[in-house]
Short mmCIF file of the C-alpha atoms (twelve columns), coordinates in Angstrom:
data_MODEL
# 
_entry.id   MODEL 
# 
loop_
_atom_site.group_PDB 
_atom_site.id 
_atom_site.type_symbol 
_atom_site.label_atom_id 
_atom_site.label_alt_id 
_atom_site.label_comp_id 
_atom_site.label_asym_id 
_atom_site.label_seq_id 
_atom_site.Cartn_x 
_atom_site.Cartn_y 
_atom_site.Cartn_z 
_atom_site.pdbx_PDB_model_num 
ATOM 1   C CA . UNK A 1   -2.430  -13.433 31.416  1 
ATOM 2   C CA . UNK A 2   -4.303  -15.877 33.624  1 
ATOM 3   C CA . UNK A 3   -8.068  -15.521 33.247  1 
ATOM 4   C CA . UNK A 4   -7.818  -13.147 30.284  1 
ATOM 5   C CA . UNK A 5   -9.346  -13.769 26.876  1 
ATOM 6   C CA . UNK A 6   -7.113  -13.507 23.764  1 
ATOM 7   C CA . UNK A 7   -8.916  -10.275 22.783  1 
ATOM 8   C CA . UNK A 8   -8.035  -8.758  26.184  1 
ATOM 9   C CA . UNK A 9   -4.325  -9.581  26.065  1 
ATOM 10  C CA . UNK A 10  -2.192  -6.895  24.364  1 
ATOM 11  C CA . UNK A 11  -0.586  -8.484  21.280  1 
ATOM 12  C CA . UNK A 12  3.203   -8.622  21.211  1 
ATOM 13  C CA . UNK A 13  5.273   -6.750  18.622  1 
ATOM 14  C CA . UNK A 14  6.097   -10.051 16.899  1 
ATOM 15  C CA . UNK A 15  2.394   -10.918 16.619  1 
ATOM 16  C CA . UNK A 16  1.628   -7.491  15.137  1 
ATOM 17  C CA . UNK A 17  4.586   -7.747  12.727  1 
ATOM 18  C CA . UNK A 18  3.602   -11.188 11.413  1 
ATOM 19  C CA . UNK A 19  -0.115  -10.459 11.449  1 
ATOM 20  C CA . UNK A 20  0.240   -7.206  9.498   1 
ATOM 21  C CA . UNK A 21  2.322   -8.786  6.729   1 
ATOM 22  C CA . UNK A 22  0.005   -11.792 6.384   1 
ATOM 23  C CA . UNK A 23  -3.165  -9.676  6.409   1 
ATOM 24  C CA . UNK A 24  -1.682  -7.294  3.813   1 
ATOM 25  C CA . UNK A 25  -0.813  -10.207 1.498   1 
ATOM 26  C CA . UNK A 26  -4.375  -11.526 1.774   1 
ATOM 27  C CA . UNK A 27  -5.756  -8.060  0.992   1 
ATOM 28  C CA . UNK A 28  -3.421  -7.781  -2.012  1 
ATOM 29  C CA . UNK A 29  -4.618  -11.104 -3.416  1 
ATOM 30  C CA . UNK A 30  -8.211  -9.852  -3.438  1 
ATOM 31  C CA . UNK A 31  -7.624  -6.290  -4.660  1 
ATOM 32  C CA . UNK A 32  -4.587  -6.549  -6.965  1 
ATOM 33  C CA . UNK A 33  -6.541  -6.104  -10.254 1 
ATOM 34  C CA . UNK A 34  -7.806  -2.758  -8.947  1 
ATOM 35  C CA . UNK A 35  -4.219  -1.692  -8.244  1 
ATOM 36  C CA . UNK A 36  -3.126  -2.705  -11.756 1 
ATOM 37  C CA . UNK A 37  -6.057  -0.762  -13.258 1 
ATOM 38  C CA . UNK A 38  -5.015  2.265   -11.189 1 
ATOM 39  C CA . UNK A 39  -1.432  2.075   -12.534 1 
ATOM 40  C CA . UNK A 40  -2.619  1.792   -16.154 1 
ATOM 41  C CA . UNK A 41  -4.923  4.804   -15.772 1 
ATOM 42  C CA . UNK A 42  -2.176  6.842   -14.082 1 
ATOM 43  C CA . UNK A 43  0.354   6.291   -16.901 1 
ATOM 44  C CA . UNK A 44  -2.194  6.681   -19.704 1 
ATOM 45  C CA . UNK A 45  -0.975  9.337   -22.117 1 
ATOM 46  C CA . UNK A 46  2.616   9.056   -20.919 1 
ATOM 47  C CA . UNK A 47  4.189   6.583   -23.365 1 
ATOM 48  C CA . UNK A 48  3.541   5.269   -26.863 1 
ATOM 49  C CA . UNK A 49  2.672   1.729   -25.769 1 
ATOM 50  C CA . UNK A 50  0.001   2.992   -23.425 1 
ATOM 51  C CA . UNK A 51  -1.400  5.464   -26.010 1 
ATOM 52  C CA . UNK A 52  -2.261  2.647   -28.420 1 
ATOM 53  C CA . UNK A 53  -4.793  1.317   -25.901 1 
ATOM 54  C CA . UNK A 54  -7.345  3.638   -24.317 1 
ATOM 55  C CA . UNK A 55  -8.666  2.758   -20.886 1 
ATOM 56  C CA . UNK A 56  -12.008 4.014   -19.596 1 
ATOM 57  C CA . UNK A 57  -12.901 3.500   -15.955 1 
ATOM 58  C CA . UNK A 58  -11.918 0.753   -13.570 1 
ATOM 59  C CA . UNK A 59  -14.006 -2.071  -14.977 1 
ATOM 60  C CA . UNK A 60  -13.295 -0.956  -18.553 1 
ATOM 61  C CA . UNK A 61  -9.544  -1.008  -17.886 1 
ATOM 62  C CA . UNK A 62  -9.638  -4.515  -16.411 1 
ATOM 63  C CA . UNK A 63  -11.834 -5.826  -19.248 1 
ATOM 64  C CA . UNK A 64  -9.599  -4.223  -21.902 1 
ATOM 65  C CA . UNK A 65  -6.527  -5.794  -20.318 1 
ATOM 66  C CA . UNK A 66  -8.187  -9.230  -20.216 1 
ATOM 67  C CA . UNK A 67  -9.299  -8.909  -23.846 1 
ATOM 68  C CA . UNK A 68  -5.987  -7.649  -25.260 1 
ATOM 69  C CA . UNK A 69  -3.424  -9.252  -22.929 1 
ATOM 70  C CA . UNK A 70  -5.095  -12.319 -21.468 1 
ATOM 71  C CA . UNK A 71  -7.015  -13.249 -18.310 1 
ATOM 72  C CA . UNK A 72  -3.940  -13.192 -16.056 1 
ATOM 73  C CA . UNK A 73  -2.866  -9.658  -17.032 1 
ATOM 74  C CA . UNK A 74  -4.584  -7.874  -14.088 1 
ATOM 75  C CA . UNK A 75  -2.331  -9.912  -11.788 1 
ATOM 76  C CA . UNK A 76  0.946   -8.857  -13.413 1 
ATOM 77  C CA . UNK A 77  3.499   -8.151  -10.707 1 
ATOM 78  C CA . UNK A 78  1.607   -10.100 -8.027  1 
ATOM 79  C CA . UNK A 79  4.714   -11.953 -6.799  1 
ATOM 80  C CA . UNK A 80  6.595   -8.677  -6.304  1 
ATOM 81  C CA . UNK A 81  3.439   -7.240  -4.739  1 
ATOM 82  C CA . UNK A 82  3.308   -10.003 -2.129  1 
ATOM 83  C CA . UNK A 83  7.043   -9.649  -1.466  1 
ATOM 84  C CA . UNK A 84  6.422   -5.932  -0.993  1 
ATOM 85  C CA . UNK A 85  3.614   -6.433  1.504   1 
ATOM 86  C CA . UNK A 86  5.548   -8.912  3.647   1 
ATOM 87  C CA . UNK A 87  8.467   -6.488  3.948   1 
ATOM 88  C CA . UNK A 88  6.429   -3.272  3.823   1 
ATOM 89  C CA . UNK A 89  3.163   -3.712  5.724   1 
ATOM 90  C CA . UNK A 90  4.928   -5.678  8.462   1 
ATOM 91  C CA . UNK A 91  6.990   -2.578  9.254   1 
ATOM 92  C CA . UNK A 92  4.567   0.302   8.645   1 
ATOM 93  C CA . UNK A 93  1.551   -1.349  10.310  1 
ATOM 94  C CA . UNK A 94  3.096   -3.952  12.594  1 
ATOM 95  C CA . UNK A 95  5.507   -1.503  14.258  1 
ATOM 96  C CA . UNK A 96  3.112   1.478   14.396  1 
ATOM 97  C CA . UNK A 97  1.940   0.891   17.986  1 
ATOM 98  C CA . UNK A 98  5.494   0.325   19.249  1 
ATOM 99  C CA . UNK A 99  6.773   3.524   17.611  1 
ATOM 100 C CA . UNK A 100 3.718   5.413   18.884  1 
ATOM 101 C CA . UNK A 101 4.525   4.295   22.428  1 
ATOM 102 C CA . UNK A 102 8.155   5.361   21.892  1 
ATOM 103 C CA . UNK A 103 7.049   8.913   20.989  1 
ATOM 104 C CA . UNK A 104 4.503   9.134   23.817  1 
ATOM 105 C CA . UNK A 105 5.915   11.050  26.828  1 
ATOM 106 C CA . UNK A 106 6.535   8.899   29.888  1 
ATOM 107 C CA . UNK A 107 3.674   8.934   32.356  1 
ATOM 108 C CA . UNK A 108 1.174   10.180  29.766  1 
ATOM 109 C CA . UNK A 109 -2.099  8.255   29.470  1 
ATOM 110 C CA . UNK A 110 -3.191  10.102  26.334  1 
ATOM 111 C CA . UNK A 111 -1.657  9.783   22.877  1 
ATOM 112 C CA . UNK A 112 -1.891  13.039  20.909  1 
ATOM 113 C CA . UNK A 113 -2.556  13.372  17.181  1 
ATOM 114 C CA . UNK A 114 0.971   14.760  16.737  1 
ATOM 115 C CA . UNK A 115 2.430   11.614  18.290  1 
ATOM 116 C CA . UNK A 116 0.327   9.407   16.015  1 
ATOM 117 C CA . UNK A 117 1.369   11.399  12.934  1 
ATOM 118 C CA . UNK A 118 5.043   11.117  13.905  1 
ATOM 119 C CA . UNK A 119 4.641   7.360   14.368  1 
ATOM 120 C CA . UNK A 120 2.913   7.035   10.986  1 
ATOM 121 C CA . UNK A 121 5.606   9.049   9.187   1 
ATOM 122 C CA . UNK A 122 8.398   7.086   10.879  1 
ATOM 123 C CA . UNK A 123 7.107   3.592   10.125  1 
ATOM 124 C CA . UNK A 124 6.084   4.635   6.603   1 
ATOM 125 C CA . UNK A 125 9.600   5.889   5.822   1 
ATOM 126 C CA . UNK A 126 11.208  2.814   7.416   1 
ATOM 127 C CA . UNK A 127 9.007   0.509   5.352   1 
ATOM 128 C CA . UNK A 128 9.856   2.216   2.038   1 
ATOM 129 C CA . UNK A 129 13.577  1.955   2.768   1 
ATOM 130 C CA . UNK A 130 13.201  -1.811  3.178   1 
ATOM 131 C CA . UNK A 131 10.729  -2.539  0.389   1 
ATOM 132 C CA . UNK A 132 11.490  -0.030  -2.421  1 
ATOM 133 C CA . UNK A 133 12.986  -2.573  -4.896  1 
ATOM 134 C CA . UNK A 134 9.850   -4.736  -4.684  1 
ATOM 135 C CA . UNK A 135 7.688   -1.686  -5.424  1 
ATOM 136 C CA . UNK A 136 9.773   -0.750  -8.486  1 
ATOM 137 C CA . UNK A 137 9.463   -4.273  -9.920  1 
ATOM 138 C CA . UNK A 138 5.731   -4.413  -9.180  1 
ATOM 139 C CA . UNK A 139 5.113   -1.108  -10.990 1 
ATOM 140 C CA . UNK A 140 7.190   -2.199  -14.012 1 
ATOM 141 C CA . UNK A 141 5.167   -5.394  -14.394 1 
ATOM 142 C CA . UNK A 142 1.816   -3.657  -13.948 1 
ATOM 143 C CA . UNK A 143 2.690   -0.928  -16.448 1 
ATOM 144 C CA . UNK A 144 4.038   -3.256  -19.173 1 
ATOM 145 C CA . UNK A 145 1.669   -3.880  -22.080 1 
ATOM 146 C CA . UNK A 146 1.835   -7.243  -23.928 1 
ATOM 147 C CA . UNK A 147 -0.725  -7.630  -26.682 1 
ATOM 148 C CA . UNK A 148 0.277   -11.028 -28.010 1 
ATOM 149 C CA . UNK A 149 2.921   -13.764 -28.317 1 
ATOM 150 C CA . UNK A 150 5.049   -11.597 -30.626 1 
ATOM 151 C CA . UNK A 151 5.146   -8.576  -28.346 1 
ATOM 152 C CA . UNK A 152 8.346   -7.671  -26.553 1 
ATOM 153 C CA . UNK A 153 8.542   -8.992  -22.990 1 
ATOM 154 C CA . UNK A 154 11.307  -7.238  -21.091 1 
ATOM 155 C CA . UNK A 155 11.308  -9.431  -17.970 1 
ATOM 156 C CA . UNK A 156 10.894  -13.208 -17.930 1 
ATOM 157 C CA . UNK A 157 10.000  -13.256 -14.239 1 
ATOM 158 C CA . UNK A 158 10.232  -11.434 -10.947 1 
ATOM 159 C CA . UNK A 159 13.832  -12.386 -10.124 1 
ATOM 160 C CA . UNK A 160 14.878  -11.616 -13.710 1 
ATOM 161 C CA . UNK A 161 13.332  -8.159  -13.285 1 
ATOM 162 C CA . UNK A 162 15.480  -7.467  -10.205 1 
ATOM 163 C CA . UNK A 163 18.609  -8.618  -12.067 1 
ATOM 164 C CA . UNK A 164 17.793  -6.741  -15.289 1 
ATOM 165 C CA . UNK A 165 17.057  -3.448  -13.538 1 
ATOM 166 C CA . UNK A 166 20.242  -3.725  -11.455 1 
ATOM 167 C CA . UNK A 167 22.303  -4.556  -14.563 1 
ATOM 168 C CA . UNK A 168 20.848  -1.897  -16.894 1 
ATOM 169 C CA . UNK A 169 20.211  0.920   -14.426 1 
ATOM 170 C CA . UNK A 170 22.563  0.049   -11.593 1 
ATOM 171 C CA . UNK A 171 21.611  -0.893  -8.053  1 
ATOM 172 C CA . UNK A 172 20.264  2.643   -7.664  1 
ATOM 173 C CA . UNK A 173 17.637  1.738   -10.276 1 
ATOM 174 C CA . UNK A 174 16.009  -0.570  -7.726  1 
ATOM 175 C CA . UNK A 175 15.628  2.401   -5.398  1 
ATOM 176 C CA . UNK A 176 14.354  4.721   -8.149  1 
ATOM 177 C CA . UNK A 177 11.639  7.046   -6.877  1 
ATOM 178 C CA . UNK A 178 12.488  6.463   -3.214  1 
ATOM 179 C CA . UNK A 179 11.915  10.120  -2.278  1 
ATOM 180 C CA . UNK A 180 8.405   10.424  -3.772  1 
ATOM 181 C CA . UNK A 181 7.612   6.970   -2.422  1 
ATOM 182 C CA . UNK A 182 8.694   7.952   1.099   1 
ATOM 183 C CA . UNK A 183 6.561   11.094  0.773   1 
ATOM 184 C CA . UNK A 184 3.608   9.105   -0.542  1 
ATOM 185 C CA . UNK A 185 3.789   6.377   2.065   1 
ATOM 186 C CA . UNK A 186 4.388   8.773   4.935   1 
ATOM 187 C CA . UNK A 187 1.176   10.547  3.872   1 
ATOM 188 C CA . UNK A 188 -0.741  7.312   3.295   1 
ATOM 189 C CA . UNK A 189 0.494   5.755   6.517   1 
ATOM 190 C CA . UNK A 190 -0.503  8.830   8.512   1 
ATOM 191 C CA . UNK A 191 -3.910  8.972   6.834   1 
ATOM 192 C CA . UNK A 192 -4.554  5.237   7.185   1 
ATOM 193 C CA . UNK A 193 -3.150  4.470   10.606  1 
ATOM 194 C CA . UNK A 194 -4.038  7.738   12.352  1 
ATOM 195 C CA . UNK A 195 -7.566  7.813   10.895  1 
ATOM 196 C CA . UNK A 196 -8.158  4.146   11.710  1 
ATOM 197 C CA . UNK A 197 -6.705  4.641   15.192  1 
ATOM 198 C CA . UNK A 198 -8.850  7.709   15.968  1 
ATOM 199 C CA . UNK A 199 -12.132 6.427   14.470  1 
ATOM 200 C CA . UNK A 200 -11.799 3.097   16.259  1 
ATOM 201 C CA . UNK A 201 -10.915 4.829   19.526  1 
ATOM 202 C CA . UNK A 202 -13.929 7.169   19.329  1 
ATOM 203 C CA . UNK A 203 -16.347 4.366   18.401  1 
ATOM 204 C CA . UNK A 204 -15.195 2.370   21.409  1 
ATOM 205 C CA . UNK A 205 -14.942 5.272   23.859  1 
ATOM 206 C CA . UNK A 206 -18.459 6.534   23.083  1 
ATOM 207 C CA . UNK A 207 -19.805 2.945   23.104  1 
ATOM 208 C CA . UNK A 208 -21.158 3.336   19.554  1 
ATOM 209 C CA . UNK A 209 -19.732 -0.046  18.569  1 
ATOM 210 C CA . UNK A 210 -17.885 -2.869  20.265  1 
ATOM 211 C CA . UNK A 211 -14.432 -4.087  19.222  1 
ATOM 212 C CA . UNK A 212 -15.639 -6.379  16.432  1 
ATOM 213 C CA . UNK A 213 -16.249 -6.505  12.664  1 
ATOM 214 C CA . UNK A 214 -18.576 -3.434  12.274  1 
ATOM 215 C CA . UNK A 215 -16.145 -1.261  14.230  1 
ATOM 216 C CA . UNK A 216 -13.163 -2.472  12.192  1 
ATOM 217 C CA . UNK A 217 -15.086 -2.083  8.906   1 
ATOM 218 C CA . UNK A 218 -16.164 1.536   9.553   1 
ATOM 219 C CA . UNK A 219 -12.695 2.536   10.781  1 
ATOM 220 C CA . UNK A 220 -10.956 0.905   7.807   1 
ATOM 221 C CA . UNK A 221 -13.346 2.439   5.249   1 
ATOM 222 C CA . UNK A 222 -12.740 5.920   6.663   1 
ATOM 223 C CA . UNK A 223 -8.988  5.322   6.654   1 
ATOM 224 C CA . UNK A 224 -9.046  4.239   2.998   1 
ATOM 225 C CA . UNK A 225 -10.991 7.307   1.855   1 
ATOM 226 C CA . UNK A 226 -8.748  9.772   3.720   1 
ATOM 227 C CA . UNK A 227 -5.606  8.082   2.414   1 
ATOM 228 C CA . UNK A 228 -6.807  8.247   -1.212  1 
ATOM 229 C CA . UNK A 229 -7.741  11.936  -1.064  1 
ATOM 230 C CA . UNK A 230 -4.448  13.149  0.401   1 
ATOM 231 C CA . UNK A 231 -2.063  10.750  -1.356  1 
ATOM 232 C CA . UNK A 232 -3.391  10.568  -4.927  1 
ATOM 233 C CA . UNK A 233 -1.213  13.406  -6.375  1 
ATOM 234 C CA . UNK A 234 1.978   11.961  -4.884  1 
ATOM 235 C CA . UNK A 235 0.932   8.467   -5.967  1 
ATOM 236 C CA . UNK A 236 0.552   9.502   -9.623  1 
ATOM 237 C CA . UNK A 237 3.969   11.223  -9.650  1 
ATOM 238 C CA . UNK A 238 5.556   8.182   -7.979  1 
ATOM 239 C CA . UNK A 239 4.030   5.777   -10.524 1 
ATOM 240 C CA . UNK A 240 5.065   7.906   -13.519 1 
ATOM 241 C CA . UNK A 241 8.601   8.430   -12.248 1 
ATOM 242 C CA . UNK A 242 9.244   4.814   -11.235 1 
ATOM 243 C CA . UNK A 243 7.926   3.511   -14.555 1 
ATOM 244 C CA . UNK A 244 9.857   6.019   -16.716 1 
ATOM 245 C CA . UNK A 245 12.888  5.020   -18.821 1 
ATOM 246 C CA . UNK A 246 16.233  6.591   -17.878 1 
ATOM 247 C CA . UNK A 247 16.406  10.255  -18.896 1 
ATOM 248 C CA . UNK A 248 12.689  10.928  -19.336 1 
ATOM 249 C CA . UNK A 249 12.480  12.894  -16.075 1 
ATOM 250 C CA . UNK A 250 15.371  14.597  -14.287 1 
ATOM 251 C CA . UNK A 251 13.689  14.258  -10.906 1 
ATOM 252 C CA . UNK A 252 10.264  13.651  -9.300  1 
ATOM 253 C CA . UNK A 253 9.794   17.444  -9.271  1 
ATOM 254 C CA . UNK A 254 10.504  17.580  -13.021 1 
ATOM 255 C CA . UNK A 255 7.956   14.794  -13.515 1 
ATOM 256 C CA . UNK A 256 5.394   16.807  -11.571 1 
ATOM 257 C CA . UNK A 257 6.043   19.987  -13.618 1 
ATOM 258 C CA . UNK A 258 5.738   18.152  -16.945 1 
ATOM 259 C CA . UNK A 259 2.457   16.599  -15.837 1 
ATOM 260 C CA . UNK A 260 1.012   20.014  -14.979 1 
ATOM 261 C CA . UNK A 261 2.190   21.711  -18.183 1 
ATOM 262 C CA . UNK A 262 1.309   18.873  -20.572 1 
ATOM 263 C CA . UNK A 263 -1.848  17.398  -19.018 1 
ATOM 264 C CA . UNK A 264 -3.107  19.952  -16.508 1 
ATOM 265 C CA . UNK A 265 -3.641  19.699  -12.735 1 
ATOM 266 C CA . UNK A 266 -6.350  17.047  -13.116 1 
ATOM 267 C CA . UNK A 267 -3.575  14.624  -14.097 1 
ATOM 268 C CA . UNK A 268 -2.726  14.341  -10.390 1 
ATOM 269 C CA . UNK A 269 -6.065  12.626  -9.819  1 
ATOM 270 C CA . UNK A 270 -5.903  10.210  -12.740 1 
ATOM 271 C CA . UNK A 271 -6.992  6.815   -11.530 1 
ATOM 272 C CA . UNK A 272 -8.679  8.272   -8.423  1 
ATOM 273 C CA . UNK A 273 -11.678 5.916   -8.590  1 
ATOM 274 C CA . UNK A 274 -9.617  2.718   -8.780  1 
ATOM 275 C CA . UNK A 275 -7.284  4.179   -6.151  1 
ATOM 276 C CA . UNK A 276 -10.223 4.672   -3.785  1 
ATOM 277 C CA . UNK A 277 -11.819 1.337   -4.646  1 
ATOM 278 C CA . UNK A 278 -8.493  -0.363  -4.153  1 
ATOM 279 C CA . UNK A 279 -7.451  1.450   -0.967  1 
ATOM 280 C CA . UNK A 280 -10.947 1.272   0.503   1 
ATOM 281 C CA . UNK A 281 -11.312 -2.440  -0.213  1 
ATOM 282 C CA . UNK A 282 -7.682  -3.105  0.738   1 
ATOM 283 C CA . UNK A 283 -8.033  -1.317  4.070   1 
ATOM 284 C CA . UNK A 284 -11.267 -3.119  4.959   1 
ATOM 285 C CA . UNK A 285 -9.850  -6.569  4.124   1 
ATOM 286 C CA . UNK A 286 -6.461  -5.869  5.680   1 
ATOM 287 C CA . UNK A 287 -7.601  -4.314  8.980   1 
ATOM 288 C CA . UNK A 288 -10.424 -6.818  9.557   1 
ATOM 289 C CA . UNK A 289 -8.045  -9.714  8.817   1 
ATOM 290 C CA . UNK A 290 -5.295  -8.108  10.893  1 
ATOM 291 C CA . UNK A 291 -7.530  -7.755  13.970  1 
ATOM 292 C CA . UNK A 292 -8.650  -11.375 13.700  1 
ATOM 293 C CA . UNK A 293 -5.110  -12.645 13.131  1 
ATOM 294 C CA . UNK A 294 -3.838  -10.805 16.205  1 
ATOM 295 C CA . UNK A 295 -6.482  -12.515 18.337  1 
ATOM 296 C CA . UNK A 296 -5.840  -15.923 16.779  1 
ATOM 297 C CA . UNK A 297 -2.062  -15.636 17.207  1 
ATOM 298 C CA . UNK A 298 -2.432  -14.489 20.811  1 
ATOM 299 C CA . UNK A 299 -4.750  -17.419 21.486  1 
ATOM 300 C CA . UNK A 300 -2.132  -19.816 20.093  1 
ATOM 301 C CA . UNK A 301 0.576   -18.144 22.185  1 
ATOM 302 C CA . UNK A 302 -1.531  -18.364 25.341  1 
ATOM 303 C CA . UNK A 303 -2.237  -22.058 24.724  1 
ATOM 304 C CA . UNK A 304 1.479   -22.735 24.288  1 
ATOM 305 C CA . UNK A 305 2.320   -20.891 27.507  1 
ATOM 306 C CA . UNK A 306 -0.481  -22.510 29.482  1 
ATOM 307 C CA . UNK A 307 0.761   -25.203 31.914  1 
ATOM 308 C CA . UNK A 308 -2.402  -27.249 31.347  1 
# 
């Protein structure tokens, strides 16, 4: 490491793990209202509580929530959301490079698209297995509608939500929707990580941009758009199924069939605009922050290891 700059030193797995979780939490803080708006638009027309309030567009949904439920309503489920990112993004993003290297044949200097896709699917599935309960609680909070002091509030807080779901639906209730969530996040992780990886690699290899903010911004924006296009149908099914009361749907496949028959195929792209705004903005903030955090953490590590 002697004579190398922090940007030239390959970050350790621990640095990537910590940096990914921290960057994802920061991105969530800035984009969480867009995620809540997406959830409300996705479940619109599904239950009686949601039917009483009509949401129109991203901004209209957020403004309606603020007017009818209070200024803090777009941040419902934020605590569970941050818990999710620390346990979820740390695995799916922080371990991506390590898993990619594991799948790369020994002696090979080139990493194929197949290898990158396998790495994305693997870390995405691993992350869901760890973080599924936090996702269930986050969705429940975001989907709940409270129009005033007299309205029924099912959960008094995040920890109460975990306890209540486990008590009323069993421990399995905390892992409700794991299969569609694994499918969704495997798709999203492949789209995000592989697209970001390839775009960044091409920009650097063809000397179109240097390894700095513009390069990270363009790569992250492309990753967010690709992820939204391919994952939106699975995302809507996941949200509906995880938010449903016991017995409403027999399985994620049953949820998908009822959506098609009752609302048509366009139901799979409900909330697409907030999904893209959220994923696009989230990816830009997260990847830019992640790249800077990796450099900062490596600089700190190098200073600690330096004998002078």
